[in-house]
Coordinates of C-alpha atoms and ligand atoms in Angstrom, one line a residue:
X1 CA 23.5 44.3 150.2
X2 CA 25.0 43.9 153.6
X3 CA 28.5 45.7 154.2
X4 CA 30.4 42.5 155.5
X5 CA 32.0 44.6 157.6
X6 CA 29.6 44.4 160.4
X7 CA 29.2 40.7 160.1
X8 CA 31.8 39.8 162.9
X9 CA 33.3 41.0 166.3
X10 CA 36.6 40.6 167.7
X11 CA 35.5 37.1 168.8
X12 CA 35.9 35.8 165.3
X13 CA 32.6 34.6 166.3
X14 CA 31.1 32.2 163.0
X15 CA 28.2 32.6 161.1
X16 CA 27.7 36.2 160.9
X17 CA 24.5 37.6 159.1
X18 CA 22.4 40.1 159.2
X19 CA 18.9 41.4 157.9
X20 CA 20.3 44.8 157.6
X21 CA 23.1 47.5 158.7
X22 CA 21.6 51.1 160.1
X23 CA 23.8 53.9 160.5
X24 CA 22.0 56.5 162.7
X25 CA 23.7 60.0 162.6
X26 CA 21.6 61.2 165.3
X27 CA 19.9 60.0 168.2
X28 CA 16.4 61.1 167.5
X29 CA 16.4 58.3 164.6
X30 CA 16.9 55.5 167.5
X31 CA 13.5 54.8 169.1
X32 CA 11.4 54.9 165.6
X33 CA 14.0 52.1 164.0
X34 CA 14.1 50.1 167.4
X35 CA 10.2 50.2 167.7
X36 CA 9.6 49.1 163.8
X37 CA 12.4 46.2 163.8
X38 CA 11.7 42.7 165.1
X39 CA 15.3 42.3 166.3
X40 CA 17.8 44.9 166.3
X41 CA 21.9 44.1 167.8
X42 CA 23.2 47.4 168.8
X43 CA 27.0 47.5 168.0
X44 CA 29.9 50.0 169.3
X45 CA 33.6 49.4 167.9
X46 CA 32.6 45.4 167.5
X47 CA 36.0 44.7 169.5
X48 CA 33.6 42.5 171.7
X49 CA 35.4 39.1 172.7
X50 CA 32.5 37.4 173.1
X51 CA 30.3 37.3 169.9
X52 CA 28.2 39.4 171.7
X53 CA 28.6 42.0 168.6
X54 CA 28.0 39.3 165.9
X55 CA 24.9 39.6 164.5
X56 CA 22.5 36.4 163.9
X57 CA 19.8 37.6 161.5
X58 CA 18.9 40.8 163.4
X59 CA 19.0 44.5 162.0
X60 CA 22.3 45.4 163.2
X61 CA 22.1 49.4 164.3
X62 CA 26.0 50.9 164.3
X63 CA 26.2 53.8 166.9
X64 CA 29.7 54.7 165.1
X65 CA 28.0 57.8 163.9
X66 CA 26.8 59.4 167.7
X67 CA 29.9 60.8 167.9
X68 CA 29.2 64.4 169.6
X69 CA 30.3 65.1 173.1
X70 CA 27.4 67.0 174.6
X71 CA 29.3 68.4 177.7
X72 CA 32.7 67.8 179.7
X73 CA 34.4 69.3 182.3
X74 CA 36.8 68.4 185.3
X75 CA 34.1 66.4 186.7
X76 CA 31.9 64.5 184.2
X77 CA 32.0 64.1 180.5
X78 CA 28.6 63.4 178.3
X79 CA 28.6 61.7 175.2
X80 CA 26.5 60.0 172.6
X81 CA 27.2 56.3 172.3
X82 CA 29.5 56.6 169.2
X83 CA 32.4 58.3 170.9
X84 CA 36.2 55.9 171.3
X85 CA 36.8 55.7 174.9
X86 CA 40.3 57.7 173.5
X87 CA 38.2 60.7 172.4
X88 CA 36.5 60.5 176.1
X89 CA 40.3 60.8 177.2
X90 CA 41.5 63.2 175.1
X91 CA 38.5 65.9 175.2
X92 CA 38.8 65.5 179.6
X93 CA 42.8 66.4 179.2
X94 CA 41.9 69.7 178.1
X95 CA 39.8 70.3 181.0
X96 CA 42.5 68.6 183.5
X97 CA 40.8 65.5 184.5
X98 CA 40.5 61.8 183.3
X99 CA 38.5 59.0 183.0
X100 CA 39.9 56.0 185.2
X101 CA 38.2 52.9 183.8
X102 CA 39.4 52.9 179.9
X103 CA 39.9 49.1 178.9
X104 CA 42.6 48.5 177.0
X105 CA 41.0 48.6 173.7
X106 CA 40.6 52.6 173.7
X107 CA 39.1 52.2 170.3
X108 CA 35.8 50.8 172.0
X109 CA 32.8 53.0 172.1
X110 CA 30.9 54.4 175.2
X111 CA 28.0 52.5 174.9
X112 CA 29.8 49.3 174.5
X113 CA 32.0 50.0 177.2
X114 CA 28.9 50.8 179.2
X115 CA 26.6 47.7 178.1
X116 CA 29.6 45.4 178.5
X117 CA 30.2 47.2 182.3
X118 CA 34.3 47.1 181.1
X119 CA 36.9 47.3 183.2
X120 CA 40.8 48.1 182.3
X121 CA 44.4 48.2 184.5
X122 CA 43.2 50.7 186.5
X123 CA 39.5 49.0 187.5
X124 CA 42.2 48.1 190.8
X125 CA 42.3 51.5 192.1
X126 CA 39.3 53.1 190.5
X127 CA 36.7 50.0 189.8
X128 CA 35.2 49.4 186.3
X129 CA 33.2 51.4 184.4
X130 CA 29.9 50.6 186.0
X131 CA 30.6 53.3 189.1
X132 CA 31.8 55.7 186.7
X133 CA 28.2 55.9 184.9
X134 CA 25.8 59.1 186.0
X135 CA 23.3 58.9 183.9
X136 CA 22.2 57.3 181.1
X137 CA 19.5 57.4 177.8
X138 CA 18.3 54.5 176.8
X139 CA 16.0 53.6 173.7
X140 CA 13.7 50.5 175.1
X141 CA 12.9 47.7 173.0
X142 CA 9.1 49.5 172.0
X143 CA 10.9 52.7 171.1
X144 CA 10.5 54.4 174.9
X145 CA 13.0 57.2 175.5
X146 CA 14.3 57.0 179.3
X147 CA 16.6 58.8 180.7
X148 CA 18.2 57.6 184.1
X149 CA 20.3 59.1 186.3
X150 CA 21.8 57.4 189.5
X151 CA 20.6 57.5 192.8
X152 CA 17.3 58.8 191.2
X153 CA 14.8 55.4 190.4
X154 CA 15.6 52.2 193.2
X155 CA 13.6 49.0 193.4
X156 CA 11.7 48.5 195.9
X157 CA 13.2 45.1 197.2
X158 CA 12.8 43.0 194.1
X159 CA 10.7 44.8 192.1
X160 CA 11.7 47.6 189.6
X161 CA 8.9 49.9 188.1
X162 CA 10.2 51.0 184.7
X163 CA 7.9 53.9 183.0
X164 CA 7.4 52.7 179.3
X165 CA 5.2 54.3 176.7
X166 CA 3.1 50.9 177.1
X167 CA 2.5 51.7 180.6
X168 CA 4.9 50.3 183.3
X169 CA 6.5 47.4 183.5
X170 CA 7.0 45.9 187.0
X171 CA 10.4 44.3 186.4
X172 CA 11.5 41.5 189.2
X173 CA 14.9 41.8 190.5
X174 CA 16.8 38.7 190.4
X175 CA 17.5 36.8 193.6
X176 CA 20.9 35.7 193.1
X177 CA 23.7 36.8 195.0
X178 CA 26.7 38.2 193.0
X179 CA 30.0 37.3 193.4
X180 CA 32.1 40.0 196.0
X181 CA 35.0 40.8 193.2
X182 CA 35.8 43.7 191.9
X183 CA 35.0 43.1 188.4
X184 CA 32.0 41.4 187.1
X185 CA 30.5 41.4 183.6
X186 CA 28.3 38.2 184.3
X187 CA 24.7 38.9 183.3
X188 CA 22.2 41.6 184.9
X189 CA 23.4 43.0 187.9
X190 CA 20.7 42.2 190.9
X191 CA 20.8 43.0 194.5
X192 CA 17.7 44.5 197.0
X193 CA 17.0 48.4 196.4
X194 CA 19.2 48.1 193.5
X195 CA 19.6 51.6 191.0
X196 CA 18.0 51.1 188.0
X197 CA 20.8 52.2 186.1
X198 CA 23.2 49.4 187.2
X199 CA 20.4 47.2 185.4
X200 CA 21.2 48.5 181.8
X201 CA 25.0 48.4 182.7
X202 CA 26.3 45.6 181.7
X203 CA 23.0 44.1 180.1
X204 CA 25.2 43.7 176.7
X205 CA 22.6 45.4 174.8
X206 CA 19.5 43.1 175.6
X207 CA 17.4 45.3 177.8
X208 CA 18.4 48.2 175.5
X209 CA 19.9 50.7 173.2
X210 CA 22.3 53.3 174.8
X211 CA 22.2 56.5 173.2
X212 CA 24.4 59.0 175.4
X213 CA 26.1 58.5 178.7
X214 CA 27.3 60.8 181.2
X215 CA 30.3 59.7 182.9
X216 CA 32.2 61.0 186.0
X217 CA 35.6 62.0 185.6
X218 CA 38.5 62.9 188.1
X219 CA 41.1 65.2 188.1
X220 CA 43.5 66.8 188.4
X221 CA 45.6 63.6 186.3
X222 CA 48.1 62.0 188.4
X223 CA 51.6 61.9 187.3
X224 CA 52.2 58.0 185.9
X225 CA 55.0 55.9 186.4
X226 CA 55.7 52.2 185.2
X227 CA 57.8 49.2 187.1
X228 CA 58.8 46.0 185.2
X229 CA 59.9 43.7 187.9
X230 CA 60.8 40.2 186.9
X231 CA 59.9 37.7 190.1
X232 CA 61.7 34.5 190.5
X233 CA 58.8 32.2 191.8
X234 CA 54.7 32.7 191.8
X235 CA 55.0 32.6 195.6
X236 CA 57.4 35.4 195.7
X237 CA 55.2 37.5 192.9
X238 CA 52.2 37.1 195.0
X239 CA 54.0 38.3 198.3
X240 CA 55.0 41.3 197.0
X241 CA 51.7 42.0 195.0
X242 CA 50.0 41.2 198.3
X243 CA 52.3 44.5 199.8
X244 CA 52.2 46.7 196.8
X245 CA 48.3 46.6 197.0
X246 CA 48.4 48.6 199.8
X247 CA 50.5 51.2 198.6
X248 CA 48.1 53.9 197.7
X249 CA 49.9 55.2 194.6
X250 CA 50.1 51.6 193.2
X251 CA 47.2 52.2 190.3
X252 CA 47.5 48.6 188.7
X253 CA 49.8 45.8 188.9
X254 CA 49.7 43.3 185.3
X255 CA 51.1 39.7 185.2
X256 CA 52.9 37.6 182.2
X257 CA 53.5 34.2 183.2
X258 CA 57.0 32.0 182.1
X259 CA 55.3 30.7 179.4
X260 CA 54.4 34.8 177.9
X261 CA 58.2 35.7 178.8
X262 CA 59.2 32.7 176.4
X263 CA 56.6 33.9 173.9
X264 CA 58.1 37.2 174.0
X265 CA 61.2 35.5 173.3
X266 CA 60.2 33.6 170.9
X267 CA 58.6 36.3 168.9
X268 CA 61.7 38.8 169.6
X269 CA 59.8 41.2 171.4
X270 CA 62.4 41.7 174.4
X271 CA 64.6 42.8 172.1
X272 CA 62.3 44.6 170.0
X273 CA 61.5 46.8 173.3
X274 CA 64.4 46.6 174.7
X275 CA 64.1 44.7 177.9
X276 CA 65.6 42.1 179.5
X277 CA 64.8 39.1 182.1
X278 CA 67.5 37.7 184.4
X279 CA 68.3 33.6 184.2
X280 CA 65.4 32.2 186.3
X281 CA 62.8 34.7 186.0
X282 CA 59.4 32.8 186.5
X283 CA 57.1 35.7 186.0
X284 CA 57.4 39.4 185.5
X285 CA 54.8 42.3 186.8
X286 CA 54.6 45.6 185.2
X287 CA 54.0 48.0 188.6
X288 CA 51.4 51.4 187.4
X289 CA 52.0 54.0 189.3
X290 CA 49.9 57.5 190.0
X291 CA 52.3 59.9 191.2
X292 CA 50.9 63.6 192.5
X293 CA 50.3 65.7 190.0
X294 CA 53.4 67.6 188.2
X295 CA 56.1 65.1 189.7
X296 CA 59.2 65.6 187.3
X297 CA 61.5 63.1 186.2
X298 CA 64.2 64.4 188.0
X299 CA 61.9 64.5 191.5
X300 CA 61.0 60.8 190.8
X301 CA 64.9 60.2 190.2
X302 CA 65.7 61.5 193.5
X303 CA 63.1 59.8 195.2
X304 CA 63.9 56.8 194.3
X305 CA 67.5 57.6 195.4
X306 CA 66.9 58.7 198.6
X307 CA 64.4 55.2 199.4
X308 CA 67.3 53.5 201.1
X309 CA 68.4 56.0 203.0
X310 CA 67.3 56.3 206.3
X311 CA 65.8 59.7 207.3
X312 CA 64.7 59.9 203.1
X313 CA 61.4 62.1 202.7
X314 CA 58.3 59.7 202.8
X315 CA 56.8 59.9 199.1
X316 CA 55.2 56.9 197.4
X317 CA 58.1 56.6 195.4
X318 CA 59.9 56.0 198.2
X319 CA 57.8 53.3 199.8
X320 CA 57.6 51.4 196.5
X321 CA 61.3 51.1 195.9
X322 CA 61.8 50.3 199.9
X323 CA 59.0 47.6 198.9
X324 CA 60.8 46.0 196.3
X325 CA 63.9 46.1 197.6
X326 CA 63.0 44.4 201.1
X327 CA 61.6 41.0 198.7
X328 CA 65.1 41.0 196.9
X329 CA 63.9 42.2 193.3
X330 CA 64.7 46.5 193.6
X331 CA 68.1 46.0 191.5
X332 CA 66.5 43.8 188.3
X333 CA 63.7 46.1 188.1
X334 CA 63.0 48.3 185.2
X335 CA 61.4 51.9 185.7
X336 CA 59.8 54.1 183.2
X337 CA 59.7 57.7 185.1
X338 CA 57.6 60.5 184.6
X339 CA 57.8 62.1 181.7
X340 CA 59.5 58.9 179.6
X341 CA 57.0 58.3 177.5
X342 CA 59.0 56.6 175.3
X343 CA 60.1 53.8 177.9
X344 CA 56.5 53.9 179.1
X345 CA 55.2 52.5 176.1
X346 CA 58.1 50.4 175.3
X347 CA 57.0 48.9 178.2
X348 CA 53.7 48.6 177.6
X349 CA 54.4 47.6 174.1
X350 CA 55.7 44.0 175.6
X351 CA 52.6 43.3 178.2
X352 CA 50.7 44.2 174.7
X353 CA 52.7 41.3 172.3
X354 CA 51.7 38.5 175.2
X355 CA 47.9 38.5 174.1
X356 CA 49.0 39.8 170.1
X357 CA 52.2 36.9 170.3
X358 CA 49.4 33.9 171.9
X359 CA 46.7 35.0 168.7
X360 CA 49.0 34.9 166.3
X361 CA 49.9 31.2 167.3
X362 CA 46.2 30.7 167.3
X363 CA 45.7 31.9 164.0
X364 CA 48.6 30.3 162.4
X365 CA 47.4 26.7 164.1
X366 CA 44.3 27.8 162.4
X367 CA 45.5 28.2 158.9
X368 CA 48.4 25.5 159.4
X369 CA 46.6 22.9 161.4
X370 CA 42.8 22.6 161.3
X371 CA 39.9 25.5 160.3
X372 CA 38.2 24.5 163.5
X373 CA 40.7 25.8 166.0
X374 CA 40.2 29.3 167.7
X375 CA 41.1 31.1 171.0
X376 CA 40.1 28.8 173.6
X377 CA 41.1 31.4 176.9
X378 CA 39.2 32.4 180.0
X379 CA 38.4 35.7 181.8
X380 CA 38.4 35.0 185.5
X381 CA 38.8 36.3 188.7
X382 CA 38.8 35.5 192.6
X383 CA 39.2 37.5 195.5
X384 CA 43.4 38.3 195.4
X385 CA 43.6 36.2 198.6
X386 CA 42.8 33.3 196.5
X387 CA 45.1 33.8 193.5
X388 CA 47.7 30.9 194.4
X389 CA 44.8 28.4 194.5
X390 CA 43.1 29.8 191.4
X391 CA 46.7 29.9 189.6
X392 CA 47.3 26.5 191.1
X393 CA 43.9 25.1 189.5
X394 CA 44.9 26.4 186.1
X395 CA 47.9 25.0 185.7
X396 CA 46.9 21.2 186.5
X397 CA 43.7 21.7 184.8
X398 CA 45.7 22.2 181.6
X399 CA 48.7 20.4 182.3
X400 CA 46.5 16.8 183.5
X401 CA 44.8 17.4 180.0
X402 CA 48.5 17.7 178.3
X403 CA 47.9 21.2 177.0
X404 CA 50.2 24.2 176.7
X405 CA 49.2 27.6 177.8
X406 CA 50.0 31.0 178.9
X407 CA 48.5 32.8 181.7
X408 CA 48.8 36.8 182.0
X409 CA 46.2 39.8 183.2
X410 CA 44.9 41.9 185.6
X411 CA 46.9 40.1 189.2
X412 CA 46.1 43.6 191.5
X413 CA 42.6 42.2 191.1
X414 CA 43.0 38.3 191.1
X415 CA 41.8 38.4 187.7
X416 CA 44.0 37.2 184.6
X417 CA 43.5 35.2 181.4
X418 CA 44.7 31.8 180.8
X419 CA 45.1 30.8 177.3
X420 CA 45.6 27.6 175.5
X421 CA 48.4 27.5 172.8
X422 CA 46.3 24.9 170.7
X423 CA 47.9 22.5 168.3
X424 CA 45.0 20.9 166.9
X425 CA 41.4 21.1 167.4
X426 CA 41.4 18.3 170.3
X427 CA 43.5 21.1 172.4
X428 CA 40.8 23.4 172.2
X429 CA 38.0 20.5 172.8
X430 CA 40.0 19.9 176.4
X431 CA 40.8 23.4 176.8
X432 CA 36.9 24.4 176.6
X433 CA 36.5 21.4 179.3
X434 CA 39.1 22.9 181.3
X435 CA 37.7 25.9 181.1
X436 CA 34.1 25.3 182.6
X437 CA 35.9 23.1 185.5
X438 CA 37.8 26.6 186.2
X439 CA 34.4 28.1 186.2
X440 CA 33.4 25.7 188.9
X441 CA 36.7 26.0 191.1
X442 CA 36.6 29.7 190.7
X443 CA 32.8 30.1 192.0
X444 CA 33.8 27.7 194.9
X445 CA 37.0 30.5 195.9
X446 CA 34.3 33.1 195.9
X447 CA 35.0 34.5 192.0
X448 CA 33.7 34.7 189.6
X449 CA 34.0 32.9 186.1
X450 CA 32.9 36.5 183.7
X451 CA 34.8 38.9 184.9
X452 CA 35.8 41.9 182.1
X453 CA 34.6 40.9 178.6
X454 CA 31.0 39.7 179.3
X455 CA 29.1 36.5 178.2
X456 CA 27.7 37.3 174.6
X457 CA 27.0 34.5 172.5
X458 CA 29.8 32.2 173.4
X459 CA 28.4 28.8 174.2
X460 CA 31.7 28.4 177.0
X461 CA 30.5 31.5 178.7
X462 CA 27.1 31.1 178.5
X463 CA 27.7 27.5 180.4
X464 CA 29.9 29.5 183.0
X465 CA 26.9 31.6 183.6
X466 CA 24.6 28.8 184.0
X467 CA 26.9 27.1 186.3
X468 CA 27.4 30.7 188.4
X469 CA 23.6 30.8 189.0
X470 CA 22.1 27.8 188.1
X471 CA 18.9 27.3 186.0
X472 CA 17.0 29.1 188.6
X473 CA 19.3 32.3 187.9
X474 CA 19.3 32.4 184.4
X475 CA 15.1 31.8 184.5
X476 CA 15.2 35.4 186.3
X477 CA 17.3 36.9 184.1
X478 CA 15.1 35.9 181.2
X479 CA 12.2 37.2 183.1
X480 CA 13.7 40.5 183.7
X481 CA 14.1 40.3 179.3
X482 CA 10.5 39.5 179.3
X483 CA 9.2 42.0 181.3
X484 CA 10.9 44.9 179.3
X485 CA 11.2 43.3 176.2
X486 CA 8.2 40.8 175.5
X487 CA 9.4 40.2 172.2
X488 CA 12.9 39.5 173.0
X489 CA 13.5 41.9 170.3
X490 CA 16.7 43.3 171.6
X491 CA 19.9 41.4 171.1
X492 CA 18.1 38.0 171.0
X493 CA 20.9 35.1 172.0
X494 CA 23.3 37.1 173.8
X495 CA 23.5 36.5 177.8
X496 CA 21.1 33.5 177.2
X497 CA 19.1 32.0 174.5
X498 CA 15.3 32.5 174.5
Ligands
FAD1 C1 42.7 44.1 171.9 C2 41.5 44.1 172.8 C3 41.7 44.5 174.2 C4 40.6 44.5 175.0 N1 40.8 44.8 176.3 C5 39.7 44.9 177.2 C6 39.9 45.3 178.5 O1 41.0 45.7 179.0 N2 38.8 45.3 179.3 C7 37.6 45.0 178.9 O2 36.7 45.0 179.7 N3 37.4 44.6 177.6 C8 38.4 44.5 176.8 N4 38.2 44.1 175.5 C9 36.9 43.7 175.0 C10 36.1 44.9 174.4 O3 36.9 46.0 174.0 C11 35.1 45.4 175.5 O4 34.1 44.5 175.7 C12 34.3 46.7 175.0 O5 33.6 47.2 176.1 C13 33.4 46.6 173.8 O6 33.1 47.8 173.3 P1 32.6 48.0 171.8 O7 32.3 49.4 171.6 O8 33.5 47.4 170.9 O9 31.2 47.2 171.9 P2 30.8 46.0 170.9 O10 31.9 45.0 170.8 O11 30.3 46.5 169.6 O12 29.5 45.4 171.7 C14 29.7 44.7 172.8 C15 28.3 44.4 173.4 O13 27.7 45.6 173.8 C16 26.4 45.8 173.1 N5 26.4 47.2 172.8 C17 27.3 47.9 172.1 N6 26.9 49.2 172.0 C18 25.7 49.3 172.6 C19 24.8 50.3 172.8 N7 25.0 51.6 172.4 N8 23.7 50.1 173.5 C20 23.4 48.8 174.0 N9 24.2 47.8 173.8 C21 25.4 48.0 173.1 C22 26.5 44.9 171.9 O14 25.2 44.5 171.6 C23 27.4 43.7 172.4 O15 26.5 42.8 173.1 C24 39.3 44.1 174.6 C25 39.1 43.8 173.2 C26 40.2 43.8 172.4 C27 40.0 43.4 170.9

């Protein structure tokens, strides 16, 4: 009997089955069960939002039970695959150091944070994960151990040369050039002399099973501070994003639209948390700051006091309140200072109930309205130099095709999400259409349509794929499956189907 648990991922993705659940408690049991299956899905935390951890038939193998950390200090933390991104955190506090890419799901495991190359607020300052990634093991899909360390196996030009215990497979590099964005989880990473490593990161289990990880880590951890500045106009958001980019201690900047601020409302969340947006705000940002190590409350306090006076002591905090106050908005923002946990999270709390508030509409439509009706939302990004047109090709794209929607994310990077509110099941037929034209617009500014949750077994984001690199792309991506796993044995109809 199959624990039904497994059967689903974040995605809500239908159809779930499965031939049957493995639990692995160590390692060593990995390559004999991955070389005697015909397919095997290896799953993390399933918080995928892709269906990329629903299972379709295969042997699903859990890695919730790799939970030992093999090795940390200030500069790298190993791990088996099982470990939460939060115990990563957690065990690196206690040596003085942290680990920059954590998505915002910190329940997600290493290896699914590594085979879905995930990025988080930070991914501005620090990138995603895939930099952060040393070494690797990998189980391949006819049981071969390898272990791969960066800067240790390149290609040469388009050929890799992977050691199996077959022999070697001569794997051919794809020819396609990537997008230039900062975050990318859009099918097998290709470029000339390319690491071997970046080929398993972000290959969403198909090329195979990660069983422990060594990541970097930095320290010492910065001192954080948080910013809620409500904006009165797009154009004026985007100025002063444009400035605050450049400001050095400026880790991450997030986005909620005027249509999340209503939802907030709506749902009581501004009260709930306490904050407030003047008449006329259009959007609001929530400004991450990293503040040199051991910067007090108090310090922060009189930094930002001193900003406006001339002669004041130059410190980030300083620049970032001059910043703010030369486009207009210093006196309606809200900070959380060092130290205030409490208002940090509050604040947090209400850029978390956008994306909670938006799929709890969805789910209630679903219920209320018609069974067929799910999240219809993309995850997209352009270089930030593009983000008016990009913003600008979201809103008519849904508003031509008389749909309501929400928009909110990751602006530092040019990447956010925009969501349909669907209120029946034609809203999320346009909204699907809408989506793959964004695709197109946001390949033509030089993005990219995949950018942080990966392509899995979403028929929308498989198309997105298709239309990044063409036919011809996704025929080199299948022969890089077919040269290490003939048998397409390994996550068969994620990325692409067969
Ligand atoms: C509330 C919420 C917030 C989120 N926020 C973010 C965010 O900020 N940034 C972001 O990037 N994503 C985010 N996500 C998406 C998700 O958390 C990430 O994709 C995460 O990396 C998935 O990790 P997981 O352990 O849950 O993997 P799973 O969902 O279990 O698997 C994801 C994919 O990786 C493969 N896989 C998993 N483990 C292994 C392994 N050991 N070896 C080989 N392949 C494997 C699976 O086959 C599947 O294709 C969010 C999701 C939720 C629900």
């Amino acid at each position: 009997m199959v624990d039904g648990k497994y059967l689903s991922d974040a995605a809500h993705f239908p159809g779930g089955h499965a031939a049957a659940i493995v639990v692995p408690r160590t390692t060593a049991e990995i390559p004999d069960l991955v070389r005697h299956a015909t397919a095997v899905l290896p799953i993390g935390a399933q918080s995928s939002l892709t269906g990329g951890a629903t299972p379709m038939g295969e042997v699903v193998l859990s890695t919730e039970k790799l939970t030992r950390v093999l090795d940390a200090g200030p500069s790298h933390i190993r791990v088996e695959a099982g470990v939460p991104v939060a115990v990563i955190q957690d065990t690196l506090a206690k040596h003085g150091a942290w680990f920059p890419p954590v998505p915002t799901f910190t329940g997600a495991l290493a290896g699914g944070i590594v085979a879905t190359n995930a990025a988080g607020a930070a991914t501005f300052r620090h990138g995603p994960v895939r930099p952060w990634v040393q070494a690797l093991t990998v189980v391949l899909a006819d049981g071969t151990e390898l272990t791969v360390r960066r800067g240790e196996q390149r290609a040469r030009g388009h050929r890799l040369a992977v050691a199996t215990a077959s022999g070697t497979a001569d794997v051919p590099v794809p020819s396609y050039r990537m997008p230039d964005v900062v975050k990318r989880s859009a099918g097998y990473h290709a470029e000339l002399d390319m690491d071997l490593i970046d080929l398993f990161i972000g290959s969403e289990g198909t090329l195979g099973v990660i069983t422990t990880v060594m990541f970097r880590a930095l320290s010492p951890v910065p001192t954080r501070a948080l910013a809620l500045v409500p904006c009165q106009s797009e154009p004026d958001a985007i100025a002063l994003v444009a400035e605050l980019r450049r400001e050095p201690a400026v880790a991450a900047i997030e986005h909620m639209d005027r249509r999340c601020l209503e939802i907030l409302q709506e749902d009581g969340a501004d009260g709930r948390y306490d904050v407030r947006f003047p008449p006329g705000t259009a959007l609001a940002l929530l400004v991450q700051l990293e503040l040199p190590p051991g910067t007090s409350e108090a310090d922060a306090f009189t930094q930002i006091e001193a900003s406006l006076t001339a002669g004041a002591p130059e410190t980030a905090m300083a620049r970032v309140c001059r910043l703010l106050n030369a486009h207009g908005v210093f006196d309606d923002t809200e900070m959380a200072l060092p130290g205030n946990t409490r208002r940090a999270e509050q604040l947090i709390a209400v850029r978390e109930a956008v994306p909670a508030g938006v799929n709890q509409r969805v789910g209630r439509a679903q219920h209320q309205i018609d069974p067929r009706i799910a999240k219809t939302a993309a995850d997209m990004i352009v270089p930030f130099e593009r983000f008016g047109e990009m913003m600008a090709i979201y809103r008519d794209g849904y508003s031509s095709r008389g749909l309501d929607f929400a928009v909110w994310g990751h602006i530092s990077d040019g990447n956010v999400h925009p969501n349909v509110l669907p209120r029946s099941y034609a809203d999320v037929e346009r909204g699907k259409e809408a989506i793959l034209y964004f695709g197109r617009e946001v390949a033509r500014l030089g993005g990219c349509p995949l950018a942080e949750h990966g392509v899995g077994r979403h028929p929308v984001k498989q198309a997105l794929l298709r239309g990044l690199y063409g036919d011809a792309g996704i025929d080199e991506m299948r022969a890089v499956k077919r040269a290490l796993d003939p048998e397409w044995k390994l996550a068969p109809g994620v990325i692409f189907d067969r």
